[in-house]
Short mmCIF file of C-alpha atoms in Angstrom, two decimals:
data_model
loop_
_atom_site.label_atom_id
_atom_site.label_comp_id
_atom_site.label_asym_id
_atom_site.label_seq_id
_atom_site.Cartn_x
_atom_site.Cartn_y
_atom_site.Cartn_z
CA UNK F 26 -9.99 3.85 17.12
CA UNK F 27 -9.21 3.44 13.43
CA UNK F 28 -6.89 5.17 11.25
CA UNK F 29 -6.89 4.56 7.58
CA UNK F 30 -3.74 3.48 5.09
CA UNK F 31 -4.34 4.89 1.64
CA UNK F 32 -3.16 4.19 -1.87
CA UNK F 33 -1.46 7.52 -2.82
CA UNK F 34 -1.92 6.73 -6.10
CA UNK F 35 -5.52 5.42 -6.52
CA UNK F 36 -6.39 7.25 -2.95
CA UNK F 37 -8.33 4.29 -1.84
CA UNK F 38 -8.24 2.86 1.51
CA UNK F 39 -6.42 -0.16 1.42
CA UNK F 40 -6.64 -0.90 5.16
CA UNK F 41 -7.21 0.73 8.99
CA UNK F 42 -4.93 0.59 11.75
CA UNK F 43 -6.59 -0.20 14.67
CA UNK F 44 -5.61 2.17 18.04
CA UNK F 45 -5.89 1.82 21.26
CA UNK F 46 -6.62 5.15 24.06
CA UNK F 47 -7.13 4.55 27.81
CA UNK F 48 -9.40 6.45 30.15
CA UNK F 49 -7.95 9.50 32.31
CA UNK F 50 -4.11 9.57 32.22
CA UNK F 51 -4.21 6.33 30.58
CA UNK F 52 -5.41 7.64 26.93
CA UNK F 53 -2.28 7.73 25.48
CA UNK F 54 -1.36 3.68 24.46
CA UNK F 55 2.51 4.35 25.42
CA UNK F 56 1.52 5.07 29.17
CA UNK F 57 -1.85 2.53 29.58
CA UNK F 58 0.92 -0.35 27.74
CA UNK F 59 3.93 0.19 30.12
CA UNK F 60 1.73 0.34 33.22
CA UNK F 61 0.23 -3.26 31.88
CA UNK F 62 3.66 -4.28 31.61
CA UNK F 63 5.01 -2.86 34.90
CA UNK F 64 1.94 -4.64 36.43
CA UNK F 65 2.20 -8.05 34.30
CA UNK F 66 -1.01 -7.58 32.31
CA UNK F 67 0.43 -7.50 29.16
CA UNK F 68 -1.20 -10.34 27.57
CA UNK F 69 -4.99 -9.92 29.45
CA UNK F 70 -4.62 -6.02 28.11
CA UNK F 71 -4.36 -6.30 24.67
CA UNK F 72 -6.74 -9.61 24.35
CA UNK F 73 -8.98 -7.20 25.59
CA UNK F 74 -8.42 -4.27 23.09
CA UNK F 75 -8.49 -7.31 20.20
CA UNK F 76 -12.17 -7.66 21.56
CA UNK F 77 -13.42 -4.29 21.77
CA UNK F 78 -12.07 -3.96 18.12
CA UNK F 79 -13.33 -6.95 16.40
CA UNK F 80 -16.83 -6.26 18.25
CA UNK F 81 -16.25 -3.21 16.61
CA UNK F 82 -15.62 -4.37 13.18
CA UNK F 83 -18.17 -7.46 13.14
CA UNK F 84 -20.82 -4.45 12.90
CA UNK F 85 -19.60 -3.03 10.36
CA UNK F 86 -20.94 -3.31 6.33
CA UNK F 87 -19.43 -6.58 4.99
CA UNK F 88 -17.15 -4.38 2.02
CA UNK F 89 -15.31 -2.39 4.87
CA UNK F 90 -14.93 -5.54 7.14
CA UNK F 91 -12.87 -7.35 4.07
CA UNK F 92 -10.40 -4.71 3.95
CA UNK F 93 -7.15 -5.90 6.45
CA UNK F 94 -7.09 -4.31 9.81
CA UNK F 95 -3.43 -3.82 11.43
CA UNK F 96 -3.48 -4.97 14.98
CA UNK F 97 -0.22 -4.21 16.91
CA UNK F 98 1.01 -6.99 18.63
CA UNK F 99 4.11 -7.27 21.49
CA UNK F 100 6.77 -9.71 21.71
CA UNK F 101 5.48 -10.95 24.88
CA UNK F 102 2.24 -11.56 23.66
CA UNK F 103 3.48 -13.04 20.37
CA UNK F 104 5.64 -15.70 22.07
CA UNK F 105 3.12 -16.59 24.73
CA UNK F 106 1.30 -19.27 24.63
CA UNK F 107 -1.93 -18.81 24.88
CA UNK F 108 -1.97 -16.90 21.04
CA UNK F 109 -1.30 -19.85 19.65
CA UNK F 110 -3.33 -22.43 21.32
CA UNK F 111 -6.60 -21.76 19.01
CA UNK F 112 -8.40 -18.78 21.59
CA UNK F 113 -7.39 -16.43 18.86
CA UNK F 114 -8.78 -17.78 16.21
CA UNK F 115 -11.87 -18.78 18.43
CA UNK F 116 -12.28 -15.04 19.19
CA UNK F 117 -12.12 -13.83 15.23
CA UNK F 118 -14.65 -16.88 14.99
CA UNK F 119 -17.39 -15.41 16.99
CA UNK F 120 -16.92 -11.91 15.38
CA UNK F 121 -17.01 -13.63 12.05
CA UNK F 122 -13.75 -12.74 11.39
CA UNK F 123 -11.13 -14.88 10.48
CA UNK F 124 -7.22 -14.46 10.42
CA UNK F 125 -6.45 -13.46 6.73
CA UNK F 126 -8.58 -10.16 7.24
CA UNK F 127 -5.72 -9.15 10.18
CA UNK F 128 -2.09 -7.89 9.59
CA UNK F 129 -0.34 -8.69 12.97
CA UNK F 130 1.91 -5.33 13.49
CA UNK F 131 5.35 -6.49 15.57
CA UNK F 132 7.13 -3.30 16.46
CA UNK F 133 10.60 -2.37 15.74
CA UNK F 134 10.40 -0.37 18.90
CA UNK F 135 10.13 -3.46 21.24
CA UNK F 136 13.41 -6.09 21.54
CA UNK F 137 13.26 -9.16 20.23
CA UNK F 138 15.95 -11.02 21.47
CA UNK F 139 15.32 -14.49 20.46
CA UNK F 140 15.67 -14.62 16.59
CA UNK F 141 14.89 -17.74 15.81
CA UNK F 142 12.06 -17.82 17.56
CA UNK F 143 10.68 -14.57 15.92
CA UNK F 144 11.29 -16.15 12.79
CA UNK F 145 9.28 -19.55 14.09
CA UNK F 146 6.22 -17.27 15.14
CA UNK F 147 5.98 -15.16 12.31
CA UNK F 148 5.61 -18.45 10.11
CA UNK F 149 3.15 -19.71 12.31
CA UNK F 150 0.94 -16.65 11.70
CA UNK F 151 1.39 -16.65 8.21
CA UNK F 152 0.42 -20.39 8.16
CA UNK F 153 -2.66 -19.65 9.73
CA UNK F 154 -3.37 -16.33 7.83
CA UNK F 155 -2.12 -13.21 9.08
CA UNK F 156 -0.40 -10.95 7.48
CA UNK F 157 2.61 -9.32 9.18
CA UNK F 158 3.81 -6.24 9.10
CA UNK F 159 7.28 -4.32 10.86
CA UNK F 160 6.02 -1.51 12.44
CA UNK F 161 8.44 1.87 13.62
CA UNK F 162 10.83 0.52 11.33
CA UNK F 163 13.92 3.04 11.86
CA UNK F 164 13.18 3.58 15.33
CA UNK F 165 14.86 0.71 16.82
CA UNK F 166 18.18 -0.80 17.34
CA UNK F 167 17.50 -4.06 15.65
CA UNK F 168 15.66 -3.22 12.51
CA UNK F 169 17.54 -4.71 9.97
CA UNK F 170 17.62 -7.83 11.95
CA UNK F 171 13.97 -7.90 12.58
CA UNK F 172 12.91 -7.17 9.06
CA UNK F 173 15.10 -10.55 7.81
CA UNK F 174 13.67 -13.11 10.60
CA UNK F 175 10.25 -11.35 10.54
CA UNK F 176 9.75 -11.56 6.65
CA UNK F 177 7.21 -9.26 6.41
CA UNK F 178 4.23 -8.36 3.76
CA UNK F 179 4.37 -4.84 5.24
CA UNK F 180 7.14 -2.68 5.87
CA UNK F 181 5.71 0.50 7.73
CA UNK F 182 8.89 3.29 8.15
CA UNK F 183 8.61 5.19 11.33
CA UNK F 184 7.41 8.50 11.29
CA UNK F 185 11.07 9.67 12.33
CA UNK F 186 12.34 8.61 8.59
CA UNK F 187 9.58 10.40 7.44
CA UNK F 188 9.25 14.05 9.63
CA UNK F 189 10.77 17.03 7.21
CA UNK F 190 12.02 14.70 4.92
CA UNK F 191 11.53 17.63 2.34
CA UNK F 192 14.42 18.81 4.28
CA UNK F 193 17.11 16.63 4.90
CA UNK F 194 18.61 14.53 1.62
CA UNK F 195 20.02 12.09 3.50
CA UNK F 196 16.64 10.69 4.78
CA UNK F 197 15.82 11.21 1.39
CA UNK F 198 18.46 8.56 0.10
CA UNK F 199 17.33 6.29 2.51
CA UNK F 200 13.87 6.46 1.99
CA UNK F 201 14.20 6.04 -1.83
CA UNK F 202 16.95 2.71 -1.11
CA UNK F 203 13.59 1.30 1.39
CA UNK F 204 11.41 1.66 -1.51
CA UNK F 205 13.85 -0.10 -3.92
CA UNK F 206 14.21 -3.14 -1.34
CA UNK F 207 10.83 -3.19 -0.22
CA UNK F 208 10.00 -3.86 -4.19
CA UNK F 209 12.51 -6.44 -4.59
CA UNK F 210 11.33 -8.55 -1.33
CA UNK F 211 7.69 -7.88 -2.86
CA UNK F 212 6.51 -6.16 0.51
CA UNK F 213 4.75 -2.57 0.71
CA UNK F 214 6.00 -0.04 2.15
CA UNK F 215 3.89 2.59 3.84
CA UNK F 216 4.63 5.67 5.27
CA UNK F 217 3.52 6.55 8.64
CA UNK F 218 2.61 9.98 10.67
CA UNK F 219 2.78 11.77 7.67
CA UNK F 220 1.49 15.53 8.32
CA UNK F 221 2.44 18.27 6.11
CA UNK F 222 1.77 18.34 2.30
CA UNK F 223 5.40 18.59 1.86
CA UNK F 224 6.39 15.51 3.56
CA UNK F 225 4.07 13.80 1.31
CA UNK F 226 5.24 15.17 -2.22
CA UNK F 227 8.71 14.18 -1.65
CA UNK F 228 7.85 10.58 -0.63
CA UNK F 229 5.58 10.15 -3.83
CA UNK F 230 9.04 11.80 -5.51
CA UNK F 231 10.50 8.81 -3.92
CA UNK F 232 8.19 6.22 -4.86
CA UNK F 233 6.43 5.60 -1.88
CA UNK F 234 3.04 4.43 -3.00
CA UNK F 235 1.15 4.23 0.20
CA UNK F 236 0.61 6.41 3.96
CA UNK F 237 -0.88 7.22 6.90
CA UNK F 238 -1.12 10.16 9.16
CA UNK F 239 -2.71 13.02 10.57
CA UNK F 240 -2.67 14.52 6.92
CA UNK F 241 -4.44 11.35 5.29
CA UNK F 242 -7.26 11.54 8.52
CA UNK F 243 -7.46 11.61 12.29
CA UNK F 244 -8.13 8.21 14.11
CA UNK F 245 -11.67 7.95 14.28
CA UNK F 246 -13.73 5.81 16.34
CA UNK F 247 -15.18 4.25 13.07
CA UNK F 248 -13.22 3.50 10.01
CA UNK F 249 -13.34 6.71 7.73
CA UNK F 250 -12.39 7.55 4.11
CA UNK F 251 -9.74 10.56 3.93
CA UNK F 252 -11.85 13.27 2.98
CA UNK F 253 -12.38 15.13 -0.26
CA UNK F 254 -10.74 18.12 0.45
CA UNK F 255 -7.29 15.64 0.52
CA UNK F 256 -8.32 13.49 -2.15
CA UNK F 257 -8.42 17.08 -4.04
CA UNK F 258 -4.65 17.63 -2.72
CA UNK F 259 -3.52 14.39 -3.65
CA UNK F 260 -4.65 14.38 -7.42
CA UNK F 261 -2.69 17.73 -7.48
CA UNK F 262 0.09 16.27 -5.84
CA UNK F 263 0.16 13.37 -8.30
CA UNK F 264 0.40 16.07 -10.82
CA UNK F 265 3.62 17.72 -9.59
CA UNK F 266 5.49 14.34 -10.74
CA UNK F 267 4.67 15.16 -13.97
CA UNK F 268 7.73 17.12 -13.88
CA UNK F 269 10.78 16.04 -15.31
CA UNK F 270 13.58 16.05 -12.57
CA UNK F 271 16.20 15.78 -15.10
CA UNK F 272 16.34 17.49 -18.49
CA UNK F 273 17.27 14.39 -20.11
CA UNK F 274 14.40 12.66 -18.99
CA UNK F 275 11.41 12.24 -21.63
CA UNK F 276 7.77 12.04 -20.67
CA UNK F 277 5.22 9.82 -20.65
CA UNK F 278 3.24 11.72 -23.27
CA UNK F 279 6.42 10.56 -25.58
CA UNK F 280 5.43 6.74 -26.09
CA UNK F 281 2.03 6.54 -25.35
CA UNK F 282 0.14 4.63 -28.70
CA UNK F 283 -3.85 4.73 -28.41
CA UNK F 284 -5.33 1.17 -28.95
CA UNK F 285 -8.57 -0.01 -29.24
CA UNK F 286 -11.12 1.85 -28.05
CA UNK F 287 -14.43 0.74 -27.51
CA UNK F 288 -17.88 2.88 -25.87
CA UNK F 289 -18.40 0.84 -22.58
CA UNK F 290 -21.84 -0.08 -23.35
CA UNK F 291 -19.90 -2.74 -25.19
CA UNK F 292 -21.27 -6.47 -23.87
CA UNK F 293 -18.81 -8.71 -22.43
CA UNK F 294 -19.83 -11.56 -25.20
CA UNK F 295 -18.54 -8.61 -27.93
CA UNK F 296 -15.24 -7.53 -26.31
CA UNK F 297 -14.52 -11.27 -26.27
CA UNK F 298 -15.01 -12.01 -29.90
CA UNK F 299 -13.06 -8.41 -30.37
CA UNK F 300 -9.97 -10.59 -28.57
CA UNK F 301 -10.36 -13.44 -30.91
CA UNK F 302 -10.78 -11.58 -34.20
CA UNK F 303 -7.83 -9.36 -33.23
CA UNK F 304 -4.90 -11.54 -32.24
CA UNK F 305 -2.74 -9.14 -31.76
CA UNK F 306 -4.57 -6.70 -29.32
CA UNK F 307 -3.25 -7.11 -25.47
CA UNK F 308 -6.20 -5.02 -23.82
CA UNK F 309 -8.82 -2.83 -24.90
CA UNK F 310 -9.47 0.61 -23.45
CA UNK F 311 -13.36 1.23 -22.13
CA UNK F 312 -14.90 4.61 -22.63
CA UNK F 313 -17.43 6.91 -21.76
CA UNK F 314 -17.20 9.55 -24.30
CA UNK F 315 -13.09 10.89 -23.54
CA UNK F 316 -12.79 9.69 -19.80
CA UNK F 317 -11.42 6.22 -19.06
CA UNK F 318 -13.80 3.74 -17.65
CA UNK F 319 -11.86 0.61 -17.34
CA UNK F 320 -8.93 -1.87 -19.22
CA UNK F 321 -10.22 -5.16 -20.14
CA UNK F 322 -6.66 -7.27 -20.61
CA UNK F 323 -6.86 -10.85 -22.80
CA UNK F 324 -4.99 -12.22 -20.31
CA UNK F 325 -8.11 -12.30 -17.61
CA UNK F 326 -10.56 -13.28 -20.22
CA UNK F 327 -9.90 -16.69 -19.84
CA UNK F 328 -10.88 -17.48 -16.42
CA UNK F 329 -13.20 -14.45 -15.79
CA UNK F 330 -14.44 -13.28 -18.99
CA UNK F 331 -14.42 -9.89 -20.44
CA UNK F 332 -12.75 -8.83 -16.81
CA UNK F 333 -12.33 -4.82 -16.11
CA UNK F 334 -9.26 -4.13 -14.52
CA UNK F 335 -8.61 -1.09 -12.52
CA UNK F 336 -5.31 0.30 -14.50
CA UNK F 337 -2.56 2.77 -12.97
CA UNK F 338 -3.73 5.90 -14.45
CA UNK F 339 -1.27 8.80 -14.96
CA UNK F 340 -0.83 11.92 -16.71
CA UNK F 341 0.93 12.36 -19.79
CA UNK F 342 3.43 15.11 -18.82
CA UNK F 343 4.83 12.40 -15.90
CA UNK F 344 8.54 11.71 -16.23
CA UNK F 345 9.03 8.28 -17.64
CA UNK F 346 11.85 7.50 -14.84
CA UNK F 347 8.91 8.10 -11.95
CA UNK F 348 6.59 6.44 -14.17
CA UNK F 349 9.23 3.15 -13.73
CA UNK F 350 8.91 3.63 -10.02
CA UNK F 351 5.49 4.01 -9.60
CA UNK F 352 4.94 0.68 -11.99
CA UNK F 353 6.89 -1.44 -10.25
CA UNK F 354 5.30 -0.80 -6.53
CA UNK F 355 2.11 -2.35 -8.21
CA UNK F 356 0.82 -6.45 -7.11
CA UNK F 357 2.48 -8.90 -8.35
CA UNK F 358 -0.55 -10.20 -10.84
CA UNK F 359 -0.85 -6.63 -12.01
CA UNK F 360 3.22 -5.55 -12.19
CA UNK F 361 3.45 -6.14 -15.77
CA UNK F 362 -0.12 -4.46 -17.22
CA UNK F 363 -0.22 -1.54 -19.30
CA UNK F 364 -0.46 1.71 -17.94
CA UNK F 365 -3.61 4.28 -18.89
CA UNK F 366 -2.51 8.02 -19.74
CA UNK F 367 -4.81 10.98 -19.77
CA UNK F 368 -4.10 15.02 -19.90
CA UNK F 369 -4.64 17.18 -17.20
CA UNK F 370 -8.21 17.49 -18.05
CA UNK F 371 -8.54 13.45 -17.41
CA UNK F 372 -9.25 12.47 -21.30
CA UNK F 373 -7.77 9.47 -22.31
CA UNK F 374 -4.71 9.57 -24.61
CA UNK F 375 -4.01 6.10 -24.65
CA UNK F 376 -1.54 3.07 -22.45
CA UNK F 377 2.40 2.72 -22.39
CA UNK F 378 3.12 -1.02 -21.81
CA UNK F 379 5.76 -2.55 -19.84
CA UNK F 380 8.19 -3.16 -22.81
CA UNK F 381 7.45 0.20 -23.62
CA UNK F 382 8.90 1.64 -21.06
CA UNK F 383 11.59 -0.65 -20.17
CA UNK F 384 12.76 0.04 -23.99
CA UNK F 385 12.85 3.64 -23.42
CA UNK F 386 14.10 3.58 -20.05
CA UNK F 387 17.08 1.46 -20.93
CA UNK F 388 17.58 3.83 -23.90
CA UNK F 389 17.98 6.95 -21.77
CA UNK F 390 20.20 5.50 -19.28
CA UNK F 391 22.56 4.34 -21.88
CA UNK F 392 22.58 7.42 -22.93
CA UNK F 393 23.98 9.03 -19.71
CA UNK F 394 26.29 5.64 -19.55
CA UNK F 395 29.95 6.92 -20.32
CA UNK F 396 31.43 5.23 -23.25
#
């Protein structure tokens, strides 16, 4: 079964999670993995779910089998032997596969005892290509522990941090201190069981940038897109941060410049000579009539010509403080691009840069500094 992670803000699937279900009395994973345990077929258990995945995936169109695919993985498998003695890698081999299109999920929920050797297999894996990820994180008695000697690219918060948190400010507080660390340690943070509409509003409030869940889709036995009734939902719930939370705050719509503008039947060969006549000019905004096609940025026409990148897109009534958030939980080559602003009817007003905002942003909280 597959169950797909989704970029709240762009709602594209950025990955699946890949689920396990038993036959009978065995179809929920908690029971069929504690009998394997109870019966010492730990390791033979999930080396065979691995297989019935990647089968899976290997027939799949080659776009959807280059996004990553979580794979939960126990202690007792991690540390034994066998996973690191090349059969793993063999095994992605015949499915065509290979290690960098896996995120290997080590549960929070499961003891670790031995640190250092955590620490020693989670390098290994990321030697050979895997991503890892700390899954259930919150639900365990070691987590802070865990998340240093595991290192993680993915930090996935348990769906206990994340059930009514519309509620309860306290999970709130720690939610929004996650997102704030998860930033700093460059790792991404995604939400998971999230199921109500609410839940999902106040953890976009928060800054959380990406989720899975019931709400998102059901696990399917093929990977799925979320469908368009939620990608509906989710552009209006993008559209509730456009509220200020604090009457102090200003609003995107307050700094945003329009650039240069070109119709995007433009050639690549003339938005390059565009960059050199205009030395000045960072990126250049792509249209088709008022809509937004694309940003081409100087700073990829070097190696890849007149490249179109994919810009955060936002509405101009957003708070600038969310707009700080939501900027900063972007990859690391695209943290410090401009940022596109439309209306609410989607045409284009213009882009805020980076030094834009961090101007105004330091000016408003100076503001509220006592002198």
């Amino acid at each position: 079964m597959f169950q797909p992670i989704v970029d709240l803000l762009r709602g594209e699937v950025i990955g699946h999670e890949v689920l396990s279900r038993g036959p009978g009395e065995f179809r929920e994973p908690h029971v069929l993995f504690t009998q394997a345990r109870l019966e010492g077929y730990t390791w033979e258990l999930e080396r065979a779910c691995w297989t019935s995945a990647l089968r899976c995936i290997a027939t799949l169109p080659e776009a959807q089998r280059s996004a990553p695919f979580f794979f939960n993985v126990s202690p007792d498998v991690l540390s034994d032997p066998r996973f690191g003695d090349g059969s793993t890698e063999e095994l992605l081999a015949r499915y065509g596969l290979n290690p960098k299109n896996l995120v290997l999920e080590i549960t929070e929920k499961a003891a670790f005892e031995d640190n250092a050797l955590l620490q020693r297999l989670t390098r290994q894996c990321s030697a050979l290509g895997f991503g890892i990820a700390l899954d259930d994180f919150g639900a365990g008695h070691s987590g802070l522990v865990t998340l240093v000697n595991s290192a993680p690219q993915f930090i996935k918060l348990d769906q206990a941090l994340v059930r009514d948190i519309h509620r309860h400010s306290y999970q709130q507080h720690l939610v929004k201190s996650l997102v704030a660390f998860a930033a700093s340690v460059n790792a991404t943070l995604i939400a998971e069981g999230v199921e109500t509409w609410d839940e999902l509003a106040v953890l976009l409030r928060l800054g959380i940038r990406h989720a899975q869940g019931y709400l998102v889709a059901r696990p399917s036995p093929v990977p799925v897109q979320p469908s368009v009734e939620f990608e509906a939902r989710r552009h209006e719930a993008m559209r509730a941060l456009d509220f200020r939370e604090d009457e102090d705050d200003d609003t995107v719509g307050s700094i945003v410049i329009r650039r240069v503008c070109v119709e995007r039947a433009m050639t690549a060969e003339e938005l390059e000579r565009l960059f050199q006549q205009k030395a000045d000019v960072d990126h250049i905004a792509l249209l088709h009539g008022e809509r937004l096609e694309a940003l081409v940025l100087r700073r990829l026409t070097a190696t890849k010509g007149a490249a179109q990148a994919a810009p955060l897109i936002v509405e101009d009534r957003m708070a600038l403080t969310t707009l700080a958030r939501l900027a900063m939980e972007r990859p690391p080559e695209a943290l410090y691009d401009p940022v596109a602003v439309t209306d609410a009817q989607q045409r284009f007003l213009g882009t805020v840069t980076i030094q834009q905002l961090i101007r105004r942003v330091t000016e408003l909280l100076e503001r509220h500094t006592p002198a």
